mmCIF file of C-alpha atoms in Angstrom:
data_model
loop_
_atom_site.group_PDB
_atom_site.id
_atom_site.type_symbol
_atom_site.label_atom_id
_atom_site.label_comp_id
_atom_site.label_asym_id
_atom_site.label_seq_id
_atom_site.Cartn_x
_atom_site.Cartn_y
_atom_site.Cartn_z
ATOM 1 C CA MET D 1 -11.938 3.561 2.446
ATOM 2 C CA ASP D 2 -14.071 1.141 0.696
ATOM 3 C CA THR D 3 -13.310 -2.559 1.255
ATOM 4 C CA ALA D 4 -12.750 -2.979 -2.569
ATOM 5 C CA ASP D 5 -9.630 -0.513 -2.167
ATOM 6 C CA VAL D 6 -8.132 -2.635 0.559
ATOM 7 C CA ARG D 7 -5.696 -5.316 -0.712
ATOM 8 C CA SER D 8 -5.923 -8.632 1.234
ATOM 9 C CA LEU D 9 -2.911 -9.800 2.866
ATOM 10 C CA HIS D 10 -2.791 -12.954 0.993
ATOM 11 C CA LEU D 11 -2.355 -11.113 -2.238
ATOM 12 C CA HIS D 12 0.697 -9.055 -1.316
ATOM 13 C CA SER D 13 4.422 -9.822 -1.724
ATOM 14 C CA LEU D 14 6.626 -8.367 0.664
ATOM 15 C CA ASP D 15 7.527 -5.354 -1.244
ATOM 16 C CA SER D 16 3.939 -4.361 -2.037
ATOM 17 C CA LEU D 17 2.833 -5.045 1.760
ATOM 18 C CA LEU D 18 5.676 -2.833 2.804
ATOM 19 C CA ALA D 19 4.687 -0.210 0.167
ATOM 20 C CA ASP D 20 1.208 -0.304 1.167
ATOM 21 C CA LEU D 21 1.780 0.255 4.840
ATOM 22 C CA VAL D 22 4.379 2.712 4.420
ATOM 23 C CA SER D 23 2.105 4.752 2.235
ATOM 24 C CA GLY D 24 -0.709 4.700 4.822
ATOM 25 C CA ARG D 25 -3.072 2.243 2.953
ATOM 26 C CA PRO D 26 -4.569 -0.466 5.136
ATOM 27 C CA VAL D 27 -4.090 -4.074 4.407
ATOM 28 C CA GLY D 28 -6.925 -6.765 4.741
ATOM 29 C CA LEU D 29 -6.340 -9.227 7.295
ATOM 30 C CA VAL D 30 -9.285 -11.285 5.678
ATOM 31 C CA ALA D 31 -10.260 -12.255 2.263
ATOM 32 C CA ASP D 32 -13.161 -9.910 2.253
ATOM 33 C CA GLY D 33 -11.077 -6.824 3.462
ATOM 34 C CA THR D 34 -13.517 -6.262 6.473
ATOM 35 C CA CYS D 35 -10.591 -6.551 9.252
ATOM 36 C CA ARG D 36 -7.962 -4.175 8.339
ATOM 37 C CA PHE D 37 -4.272 -3.192 9.707
ATOM 38 C CA ALA D 38 -2.729 0.096 8.969
ATOM 39 C CA LEU D 39 0.124 1.905 10.710
ATOM 40 C CA GLY D 40 -1.638 4.821 12.612
ATOM 41 C CA THR D 41 1.224 7.287 12.778
ATOM 42 C CA ASP D 42 3.735 9.237 10.385
ATOM 43 C CA GLU D 43 6.538 8.151 12.629
ATOM 44 C CA ALA D 44 5.528 4.533 12.474
ATOM 45 C CA ARG D 45 5.429 4.750 8.737
ATOM 46 C CA ALA D 46 8.759 6.678 8.571
ATOM 47 C CA LEU D 47 10.279 3.912 10.666
ATOM 48 C CA LEU D 48 9.106 0.974 8.560
ATOM 49 C CA ASP D 49 10.180 3.019 5.381
ATOM 50 C CA TRP D 50 13.628 3.320 6.864
ATOM 51 C CA TYR D 51 13.847 -0.530 7.545
ATOM 52 C CA ARG D 52 12.508 -1.088 3.947
ATOM 53 C CA ARG D 53 15.247 0.975 2.599
ATOM 54 C CA ASN D 54 17.871 -0.730 4.665
ATOM 55 C CA ARG D 55 17.475 -4.475 4.271
ATOM 56 C CA PRO D 56 20.824 -5.520 5.644
ATOM 57 C CA VAL D 57 19.951 -4.498 9.045
ATOM 58 C CA TRP D 58 17.015 -6.831 9.038
ATOM 59 C CA SER D 59 18.966 -9.918 10.191
ATOM 60 C CA LYS D 60 20.620 -7.949 13.042
ATOM 61 C CA ALA D 61 19.719 -6.984 16.502
ATOM 62 C CA VAL D 62 18.974 -3.053 16.859
ATOM 63 C CA ALA D 63 22.479 -1.700 17.861
ATOM 64 C CA LYS D 64 23.089 1.439 19.649
ATOM 65 C CA ASP D 65 24.591 3.001 16.721
ATOM 66 C CA LEU D 66 21.293 2.494 14.738
ATOM 67 C CA LEU D 67 19.234 4.556 17.366
ATOM 68 C CA PRO D 68 20.377 7.979 15.992
ATOM 69 C CA LEU D 69 19.140 6.754 12.441
ATOM 70 C CA LEU D 70 16.204 5.558 13.641
ATOM 71 C CA VAL D 71 15.389 8.785 15.822
ATOM 72 C CA ASP D 72 16.235 10.844 12.463
ATOM 73 C CA ALA D 73 13.896 8.571 10.388
ATOM 74 C CA ALA D 74 11.014 9.212 12.859
ATOM 75 C CA ALA D 75 11.356 12.854 12.994
#
């Protein structure tokens, strides 16, 4: 992926950052896009997408009752 195709972290809102990471697009950690971060597996992207869609759990500890949901999301 060309550095022109990588949006720098400072240009993201939280929603656009999550959308890029869930879709597998890398995020530029420096303004010129040469240092990038991306989630490396489908499972990681699926789990982040689950959290993106379930904002009420963001402020809570991961409880035992969430584990089956997370396992299903990763599968």
